[in-house]
Amino acid sequence: MSGNSTAHSPRSLDEAYEILSHTAAKVIAGGTDLMVLMNARQLDAEEFLDIWRIDELRGIADEGDALRIGALATYTDLIRSPIIQKYAPALVAASRMVGAVQIQNRGTLGGNIVNASPAGDSLPVLAAYDAELEIGSRRGLRRLDFNQFYTGYRRTALEADELVVSVRVPKLKADERDFFCKVGTRRAQAISKTVMAVKAKTENEILEWIRVGVGSVAPTVVRAYKTESLLAGRAITADLVEQARQSISLEVSPITDLRSTEHYRRRVTGNVLARFLREVIDSDGAGI
Ligand SMILES: Cc1cc2nc3c(=O)[nH]c(=O)nc-3n(C[C@H](O)[C@H](O)[C@H](O)COP(=O)(O)OP(=O)(O)OC[C@H]3O[C@@H](n4cnc5c(N)ncnc54)[C@H](O)[C@@H]3O)c2cc1C
């Protein structure tokens, strides 16, 4: 923040909504994305709304079928939470892959969502979980499916006066499984070449249903709906694994950039899905 900037530090959501209703203040949570922009002088804002002290945005609660995660939950909060460990293990796996410990202590789930990077590590998990966002403003609260939140490259359905308040994720049931895999250049601090999360219901090698979220392979995080339909209700065979590998590598639309090529991203995305399917076979059946 420059010497001329104004910073608001409200203690309640109502105060925050009031400020957002009549200013163009830029929301700052953990600041781990925004500080990078500020240091690079790429942030054009003179007024800031620091939401870090708003307790209503914290907490992880068990609400029966779903977990409600406050937008200010940090990766460390997620990693340490017994109910996230039990009912949303892929979110723990994703949180462990974010940055180093300093970033995990300060970076928030809400910040990862609103920052809208196609490479955000939590986003494929929320996509595969069919998460729901609770969004608030002075006009009240609304709920939006996470899979409808991104409207284009780094664009979201959030209005300027709105905050992401919490995220609801359905609890993983005993007969469901999830999976997370990030492929990057090196483990810590790497931005992914592809990042995938899966949630599925399987019984004896039959995939009743599967949901696949993929990041870094399109302008936004995406669900692989075509590949999901191909797999639903089928027994996993070597042939089906090959079909799924092909299908998802054609379904994603990656680009070539500094970190990887389009070709490599398509291929590795197929390989990661194949790995998940083979894991199901290894744990449920005799192997293929
Ligand atoms: C060294 C380093 C390593 C990193 N490694 C990774 C990584 O491995 N994987 C990964 O996914 N990310 C990584 N990041 C990016 C970053 O840490 C995450 O995206 C983090 O979750 C952002 O959260 P934050 O609270 O710090 O967001 P902030 O920087 O505070 O905000 C980010 C954006 O979200 C908006 N915002 C934040 N909270 C809300 C809210 N509740 N409602 C409305 N708007 C809101 C802000 O206005 C801003 O536009 C890394 C960053 C750094 C600096």
GROMACS .gro file of C-alpha atoms and ligand atoms in nm:
model
  341
    1MET     CA    1   0.000   0.000   0.000
    2SER     CA    2   0.144   0.341  -0.090
    3GLY     CA    3   0.165   0.639   0.145
    4ASN     CA    4  -0.147   0.787  -0.015
    5SER     CA    5  -0.365   0.481   0.019
    6THR     CA    6  -0.652   0.432   0.264
    7ALA     CA    7  -0.698   0.104   0.450
    8HIS     CA    8  -1.022  -0.001   0.622
    9SER     CA    9  -1.003  -0.276   0.880
   10PRO     CA   10  -1.358  -0.367   0.979
   11ARG     CA   11  -1.441  -0.619   1.255
   12SER     CA   12  -1.778  -0.728   1.120
   13LEU     CA   13  -1.929  -0.831   0.790
   14ASP     CA   14  -2.193  -0.557   0.813
   15GLU     CA   15  -1.920  -0.292   0.839
   16ALA     CA   16  -1.734  -0.448   0.547
   17TYR     CA   17  -2.048  -0.456   0.330
   18GLU     CA   18  -2.117  -0.093   0.416
   19ILE     CA   19  -1.767   0.013   0.305
   20LEU     CA   20  -1.794  -0.191  -0.016
   21SER     CA   21  -2.133  -0.037  -0.094
   22HIS     CA   22  -1.993   0.313  -0.132
   23THR     CA   23  -1.622   0.276  -0.213
   24ALA     CA   24  -1.412   0.095  -0.473
   25ALA     CA   25  -1.191  -0.052  -0.198
   26LYS     CA   26  -0.985  -0.354  -0.301
   27VAL     CA   27  -1.044  -0.650  -0.070
   28ILE     CA   28  -0.732  -0.795   0.089
   29ALA     CA   29  -0.734  -1.123   0.286
   30GLY     CA   30  -0.395  -1.293   0.342
   31GLY     CA   31  -0.239  -1.065   0.080
   32THR     CA   32  -0.021  -1.338  -0.070
   33ASP     CA   33  -0.147  -1.276  -0.424
   34LEU     CA   34  -0.202  -0.902  -0.385
   35MET     CA   35   0.142  -0.829  -0.238
   36VAL     CA   36   0.305  -0.984  -0.543
   37LEU     CA   37   0.101  -0.750  -0.765
   38MET     CA   38   0.180  -0.450  -0.543
   39ASN     CA   39   0.551  -0.522  -0.553
   40ALA     CA   40   0.535  -0.547  -0.931
   41ARG     CA   41   0.337  -0.218  -0.935
   42GLN     CA   42   0.053  -0.393  -1.115
   43LEU     CA   43  -0.215  -0.311  -0.861
   44ASP     CA   44  -0.408   0.001  -0.936
   45ALA     CA   45  -0.593   0.065  -0.607
   46GLU     CA   46  -0.585   0.348  -0.356
   47GLU     CA   47  -0.832   0.212  -0.105
   48PHE     CA   48  -0.814  -0.128   0.063
   49LEU     CA   49  -1.055  -0.334   0.270
   50ASP     CA   50  -0.859  -0.563   0.498
   51ILE     CA   51  -1.095  -0.848   0.595
   52TRP     CA   52  -0.843  -1.037   0.814
   53ARG     CA   53  -1.007  -0.931   1.144
   54ILE     CA   54  -1.361  -1.037   1.054
   55ASP     CA   55  -1.424  -1.342   1.271
   56GLU     CA   56  -1.747  -1.426   1.085
   57LEU     CA   57  -1.527  -1.525   0.789
   58ARG     CA   58  -1.337  -1.784   0.996
   59GLY     CA   59  -1.416  -2.133   1.117
   60ILE     CA   60  -1.475  -2.476   0.971
   61ALA     CA   61  -1.807  -2.631   1.076
   62ASP     CA   62  -1.977  -2.967   1.033
   63GLU     CA   63  -2.331  -2.901   0.909
   64GLY     CA   64  -2.451  -3.258   0.868
   65ASP     CA   65  -2.413  -3.351   0.502
   66ALA     CA   66  -2.169  -3.069   0.428
   67LEU     CA   67  -1.875  -2.878   0.575
   68ARG     CA   68  -1.892  -2.500   0.588
   69ILE     CA   69  -1.548  -2.344   0.548
   70GLY     CA   70  -1.506  -1.973   0.622
   71ALA     CA   71  -1.343  -1.777   0.338
   72LEU     CA   72  -1.052  -1.682   0.566
   73ALA     CA   73  -0.957  -2.044   0.635
   74THR     CA   74  -0.587  -2.071   0.563
   75TYR     CA   75  -0.420  -2.375   0.411
   76THR     CA   76  -0.274  -2.450   0.755
   77ASP     CA   77  -0.627  -2.439   0.904
   78LEU     CA   78  -0.743  -2.685   0.637
   79ILE     CA   79  -0.445  -2.918   0.682
   80ARG     CA   80  -0.495  -2.927   1.060
   81SER     CA   81  -0.873  -2.961   1.068
   82PRO     CA   82  -0.982  -3.314   1.172
   83ILE     CA   83  -1.313  -3.279   0.986
   84ILE     CA   84  -1.145  -3.166   0.664
   85GLN     CA   85  -0.899  -3.455   0.699
   86LYS     CA   86  -1.188  -3.698   0.739
   87TYR     CA   87  -1.448  -3.563   0.498
   88ALA     CA   88  -1.252  -3.365   0.237
   89PRO     CA   89  -0.907  -3.530   0.218
   90ALA     CA   90  -0.832  -3.400  -0.134
   91LEU     CA   91  -0.855  -3.047   0.006
   92VAL     CA   92  -0.585  -3.135   0.259
   93ALA     CA   93  -0.372  -3.284  -0.019
   94ALA     CA   94  -0.415  -2.968  -0.229
   95SER     CA   95  -0.338  -2.739   0.069
   96ARG     CA   96  -0.016  -2.926   0.137
   97MET     CA   97   0.097  -2.852  -0.217
   98VAL     CA   98   0.045  -2.476  -0.190
   99GLY     CA   99   0.366  -2.275  -0.163
  100ALA     CA  100   0.575  -2.321   0.148
  101VAL     CA  101   0.467  -2.301   0.513
  102GLN     CA  102   0.467  -1.919   0.521
  103ILE     CA  103   0.216  -1.909   0.234
  104GLN     CA  104   0.012  -2.191   0.389
  105ASN     CA  105  -0.012  -1.989   0.713
  106ARG     CA  106  -0.135  -1.674   0.543
  107GLY     CA  107  -0.298  -1.768   0.210
  108THR     CA  108  -0.672  -1.826   0.231
  109LEU     CA  109  -0.922  -2.046   0.050
  110GLY     CA  110  -1.135  -1.740  -0.033
  111GLY     CA  111  -0.831  -1.564  -0.179
  112ASN     CA  112  -0.744  -1.863  -0.396
  113ILE     CA  113  -1.102  -1.874  -0.528
  114VAL     CA  114  -1.140  -1.502  -0.602
  115ASN     CA  115  -0.789  -1.462  -0.740
  116ALA     CA  116  -0.923  -1.687  -1.018
  117SER     CA  117  -0.592  -1.820  -1.146
  118PRO     CA  118  -0.653  -2.125  -1.367
  119ALA     CA  119  -0.365  -2.284  -1.172
  120GLY     CA  120  -0.510  -2.229  -0.822
  121ASP     CA  121  -0.454  -2.557  -0.639
  122SER     CA  122  -0.778  -2.569  -0.440
  123LEU     CA  123  -0.999  -2.500  -0.741
  124PRO     CA  124  -1.005  -2.847  -0.907
  125VAL     CA  125  -1.098  -2.993  -0.568
  126LEU     CA  126  -1.390  -2.753  -0.525
  127ALA     CA  127  -1.495  -2.825  -0.885
  128ALA     CA  128  -1.489  -3.203  -0.832
  129TYR     CA  129  -1.667  -3.168  -0.497
  130ASP     CA  130  -1.951  -2.963  -0.656
  131ALA     CA  131  -1.889  -2.702  -0.386
  132GLU     CA  132  -2.121  -2.411  -0.327
  133LEU     CA  133  -2.016  -2.054  -0.249
  134GLU     CA  134  -2.190  -1.827  -0.004
  135ILE     CA  135  -2.156  -1.471  -0.130
  136GLY     CA  136  -2.254  -1.166   0.073
  137SER     CA  137  -2.315  -0.794   0.032
  138ARG     CA  138  -2.538  -0.528   0.184
  139ARG     CA  139  -2.812  -0.673  -0.037
  140GLY     CA  140  -2.795  -1.002   0.154
  141LEU     CA  141  -2.652  -1.350   0.103
  142ARG     CA  142  -2.671  -1.558  -0.212
  143ARG     CA  143  -2.549  -1.905  -0.298
  144LEU     CA  144  -2.376  -1.996  -0.620
  145ASP     CA  145  -2.247  -2.328  -0.749
  146PHE     CA  146  -1.870  -2.313  -0.756
  147ASN     CA  147  -1.881  -2.455  -1.109
  148GLN     CA  148  -2.068  -2.143  -1.225
  149PHE     CA  149  -1.837  -1.893  -1.055
  150TYR     CA  150  -1.578  -1.841  -1.331
  151THR     CA  151  -1.699  -1.655  -1.637
  152GLY     CA  152  -1.370  -1.634  -1.829
  153TYR     CA  153  -0.996  -1.597  -1.783
  154ARG     CA  154  -0.957  -1.443  -1.437
  155ARG     CA  155  -1.320  -1.331  -1.444
  156THR     CA  156  -1.576  -1.427  -1.183
  157ALA     CA  157  -1.945  -1.381  -1.112
  158LEU     CA  158  -1.860  -1.172  -0.802
  159GLU     CA  159  -1.997  -0.814  -0.803
  160ALA     CA  160  -1.767  -0.532  -0.688
  161ASP     CA  161  -1.953  -0.492  -0.357
  162GLU     CA  162  -1.958  -0.863  -0.273
  163LEU     CA  163  -1.743  -1.088  -0.057
  164VAL     CA  164  -1.703  -1.463  -0.067
  165VAL     CA  165  -1.816  -1.551   0.285
  166SER     CA  166  -1.785  -1.930   0.294
  167VAL     CA  167  -1.757  -2.246   0.090
  168ARG     CA  168  -1.979  -2.550   0.144
  169VAL     CA  169  -1.845  -2.888   0.042
  170PRO     CA  170  -2.050  -3.209   0.064
  171LYS     CA  171  -1.888  -3.457   0.304
  172LEU     CA  172  -1.714  -3.756   0.147
  173LYS     CA  173  -1.927  -4.061   0.221
  174ALA     CA  174  -1.790  -4.403   0.319
  175ASP     CA  175  -1.850  -4.544  -0.031
  176GLU     CA  176  -1.696  -4.244  -0.210
  177ARG     CA  177  -1.332  -4.162  -0.272
  178ASP     CA  178  -1.136  -3.857  -0.379
  179PHE     CA  179  -0.797  -3.791  -0.532
  180PHE     CA  180  -0.567  -3.494  -0.592
  181CYS     CA  181  -0.256  -3.470  -0.807
  182LYS     CA  182  -0.047  -3.167  -0.901
  183VAL     CA  183   0.220  -3.198  -1.166
  184GLY     CA  184   0.477  -2.919  -1.149
  185THR     CA  185   0.845  -2.866  -1.200
  186ARG     CA  186   0.932  -2.918  -0.836
  187ARG     CA  187   0.722  -2.979  -0.528
  188ALA     CA  188   0.740  -2.658  -0.330
  189GLN     CA  189   0.637  -2.322  -0.476
  190ALA     CA  190   0.571  -2.469  -0.821
  191ILE     CA  191   0.285  -2.346  -1.037
  192SER     CA  192   0.129  -2.656  -1.188
  193LYS     CA  193   0.151  -2.781  -1.545
  194THR     CA  194  -0.168  -2.967  -1.469
  195VAL     CA  195  -0.358  -3.011  -1.145
  196MET     CA  196  -0.646  -3.258  -1.105
  197ALA     CA  197  -0.895  -3.358  -0.842
  198VAL     CA  198  -1.147  -3.640  -0.863
  199LYS     CA  199  -1.444  -3.746  -0.658
  200ALA     CA  200  -1.611  -4.074  -0.742
  201LYS     CA  201  -1.837  -4.347  -0.616
  202THR     CA  202  -1.701  -4.690  -0.693
  203GLU     CA  203  -1.807  -5.042  -0.613
  204ASN     CA  204  -1.603  -5.346  -0.712
  205GLU     CA  205  -1.431  -5.167  -1.001
  206ILE     CA  206  -1.758  -5.016  -1.127
  207LEU     CA  207  -1.757  -4.639  -1.137
  208GLU     CA  208  -2.106  -4.540  -1.041
  209TRP     CA  209  -2.023  -4.175  -1.105
  210ILE     CA  210  -1.710  -3.964  -1.128
  211ARG     CA  211  -1.641  -3.590  -1.120
  212VAL     CA  212  -1.310  -3.462  -1.251
  213GLY     CA  213  -1.184  -3.103  -1.197
  214VAL     CA  214  -0.873  -2.990  -1.385
  215GLY     CA  215  -0.662  -2.675  -1.357
  216SER     CA  216  -0.386  -2.517  -1.570
  217VAL     CA  217  -0.532  -2.665  -1.889
  218ALA     CA  218  -0.788  -2.399  -1.988
  219PRO     CA  219  -0.858  -2.029  -1.914
  220THR     CA  220  -1.044  -2.134  -1.599
  221VAL     CA  221  -1.056  -2.446  -1.386
  222VAL     CA  222  -1.279  -2.693  -1.574
  223ARG     CA  223  -1.486  -3.004  -1.517
  224ALA     CA  224  -1.424  -3.285  -1.764
  225TYR     CA  225  -1.794  -3.352  -1.822
  226LYS     CA  226  -1.753  -3.556  -2.143
  227THR     CA  227  -1.499  -3.787  -1.984
  228GLU     CA  228  -1.716  -3.815  -1.674
  229SER     CA  229  -2.008  -3.934  -1.893
  230LEU     CA  230  -1.783  -4.180  -2.073
  231LEU     CA  231  -1.685  -4.337  -1.741
  232ALA     CA  232  -2.014  -4.329  -1.549
  233GLY     CA  233  -2.164  -4.669  -1.480
  234ARG     CA  234  -1.876  -4.860  -1.643
  235ALA     CA  235  -1.646  -5.130  -1.510
  236ILE     CA  236  -1.285  -5.014  -1.518
  237THR     CA  237  -1.091  -5.222  -1.768
  238ALA     CA  238  -0.757  -5.158  -1.937
  239ASP     CA  239  -0.949  -5.056  -2.248
  240LEU     CA  240  -1.164  -4.806  -2.056
  241VAL     CA  241  -0.855  -4.653  -1.893
  242GLU     CA  242  -0.713  -4.593  -2.242
  243GLN     CA  243  -1.041  -4.444  -2.366
  244ALA     CA  244  -1.053  -4.212  -2.063
  245ARG     CA  245  -0.692  -4.106  -2.113
  246GLN     CA  246  -0.766  -4.015  -2.476
  247SER     CA  247  -1.095  -3.850  -2.395
  248ILE     CA  248  -0.966  -3.613  -2.129
  249SER     CA  249  -0.654  -3.519  -2.324
  250LEU     CA  250  -0.883  -3.404  -2.608
  251GLU     CA  251  -1.138  -3.245  -2.377
  252VAL     CA  252  -0.900  -2.998  -2.209
  253SER     CA  253  -0.777  -2.691  -2.398
  254PRO     CA  254  -0.431  -2.603  -2.266
  255ILE     CA  255  -0.188  -2.350  -2.407
  256THR     CA  256   0.186  -2.352  -2.450
  257ASP     CA  257   0.352  -2.107  -2.213
  258LEU     CA  258   0.672  -2.066  -2.012
  259ARG     CA  259   0.592  -2.359  -1.786
  260SER     CA  260   0.488  -2.624  -2.037
  261THR     CA  261   0.362  -2.709  -2.384
  262GLU     CA  262   0.008  -2.779  -2.494
  263HIS     CA  263   0.108  -3.130  -2.601
  264TYR     CA  264   0.271  -3.216  -2.268
  265ARG     CA  265  -0.025  -3.080  -2.071
  266ARG     CA  266  -0.277  -3.286  -2.269
  267ARG     CA  267  -0.066  -3.596  -2.225
  268VAL     CA  268   0.005  -3.559  -1.857
  269THR     CA  269  -0.361  -3.480  -1.784
  270GLY     CA  270  -0.454  -3.814  -1.947
  271ASN     CA  271  -0.184  -3.991  -1.749
  272VAL     CA  272  -0.302  -3.847  -1.418
  273LEU     CA  273  -0.660  -3.963  -1.477
  274ALA     CA  274  -0.529  -4.307  -1.578
  275ARG     CA  275  -0.335  -4.315  -1.253
  276PHE     CA  276  -0.650  -4.252  -1.052
  277LEU     CA  277  -0.838  -4.526  -1.238
  278ARG     CA  278  -0.556  -4.773  -1.181
  279GLU     CA  279  -0.558  -4.687  -0.812
  280VAL     CA  280  -0.927  -4.779  -0.798
  281ILE     CA  281  -0.848  -5.114  -0.957
  282ASP     CA  282  -0.559  -5.175  -0.720
  283SER     CA  283  -0.771  -5.107  -0.415
  284ASP     CA  284  -1.108  -5.253  -0.529
  285GLY     CA  285  -1.017  -5.537  -0.756
  286ALA     CA  286  -0.763  -5.788  -0.877
  287GLY     CA  287  -0.579  -5.554  -1.112
  288ILE     CA  288  -0.584  -5.513  -1.489
  289LIG     C1  289   0.551  -1.758  -0.302
  289LIG     C2  290   0.408  -1.791  -0.337
  289LIG     C3  291   0.374  -1.924  -0.363
  289LIG     C4  292   0.243  -1.956  -0.398
  289LIG     N1  293   0.212  -2.088  -0.424
  289LIG     C5  294   0.086  -2.120  -0.461
  289LIG     C6  295   0.054  -2.256  -0.492
  289LIG     O1  296   0.139  -2.346  -0.487
  289LIG     N2  297  -0.074  -2.283  -0.528
  289LIG     C7  298  -0.171  -2.187  -0.534
  289LIG     O2  299  -0.286  -2.217  -0.566
  289LIG     N3  300  -0.143  -2.057  -0.505
  289LIG     C8  301  -0.017  -2.022  -0.469
  289LIG     N4  302   0.013  -1.891  -0.440
  289LIG     C9  303  -0.092  -1.790  -0.453
  289LIG    C10  304  -0.166  -1.751  -0.322
  289LIG     O3  305  -0.089  -1.779  -0.208
  289LIG    C11  306  -0.303  -1.819  -0.309
  289LIG     O4  307  -0.382  -1.792  -0.424
  289LIG    C12  308  -0.378  -1.774  -0.182
  289LIG     O5  309  -0.482  -1.865  -0.155
  289LIG    C13  310  -0.438  -1.636  -0.193
  289LIG     O6  311  -0.506  -1.606  -0.072
  289LIG     P1  312  -0.489  -1.465   0.001
  289LIG     O7  313  -0.579  -1.468   0.118
  289LIG     O8  314  -0.346  -1.437   0.029
  289LIG     O9  315  -0.544  -1.368  -0.114
  289LIG     P2  316  -0.522  -1.210  -0.132
  289LIG    O10  317  -0.390  -1.184  -0.196
  289LIG    O11  318  -0.554  -1.137  -0.008
  289LIG    O12  319  -0.640  -1.183  -0.237
  289LIG    C14  320  -0.642  -1.246  -0.364
  289LIG    C15  321  -0.762  -1.194  -0.443
  289LIG    O13  322  -0.883  -1.237  -0.385
  289LIG    C16  323  -0.964  -1.127  -0.342
  289LIG     N5  324  -1.026  -1.175  -0.217
  289LIG    C17  325  -0.962  -1.242  -0.117
  289LIG     N6  326  -1.052  -1.287  -0.028
  289LIG    C18  327  -1.174  -1.248  -0.070
  289LIG    C19  328  -1.307  -1.266  -0.020
  289LIG     N7  329  -1.335  -1.338   0.090
  289LIG     N8  330  -1.409  -1.212  -0.090
  289LIG    C20  331  -1.386  -1.141  -0.204
  289LIG     N9  332  -1.263  -1.121  -0.255
  289LIG    C21  333  -1.159  -1.175  -0.190
  289LIG    C22  334  -0.871  -1.009  -0.333
  289LIG    O14  335  -0.937  -0.886  -0.358
  289LIG    C23  336  -0.772  -1.042  -0.446
  289LIG    O15  337  -0.828  -1.004  -0.571
  289LIG    C24  338   0.145  -1.855  -0.405
  289LIG    C25  339   0.179  -1.721  -0.376
  289LIG    C26  340   0.309  -1.690  -0.343
  289LIG    C27  341   0.344  -1.546  -0.313
   0.00000   0.00000   0.00000
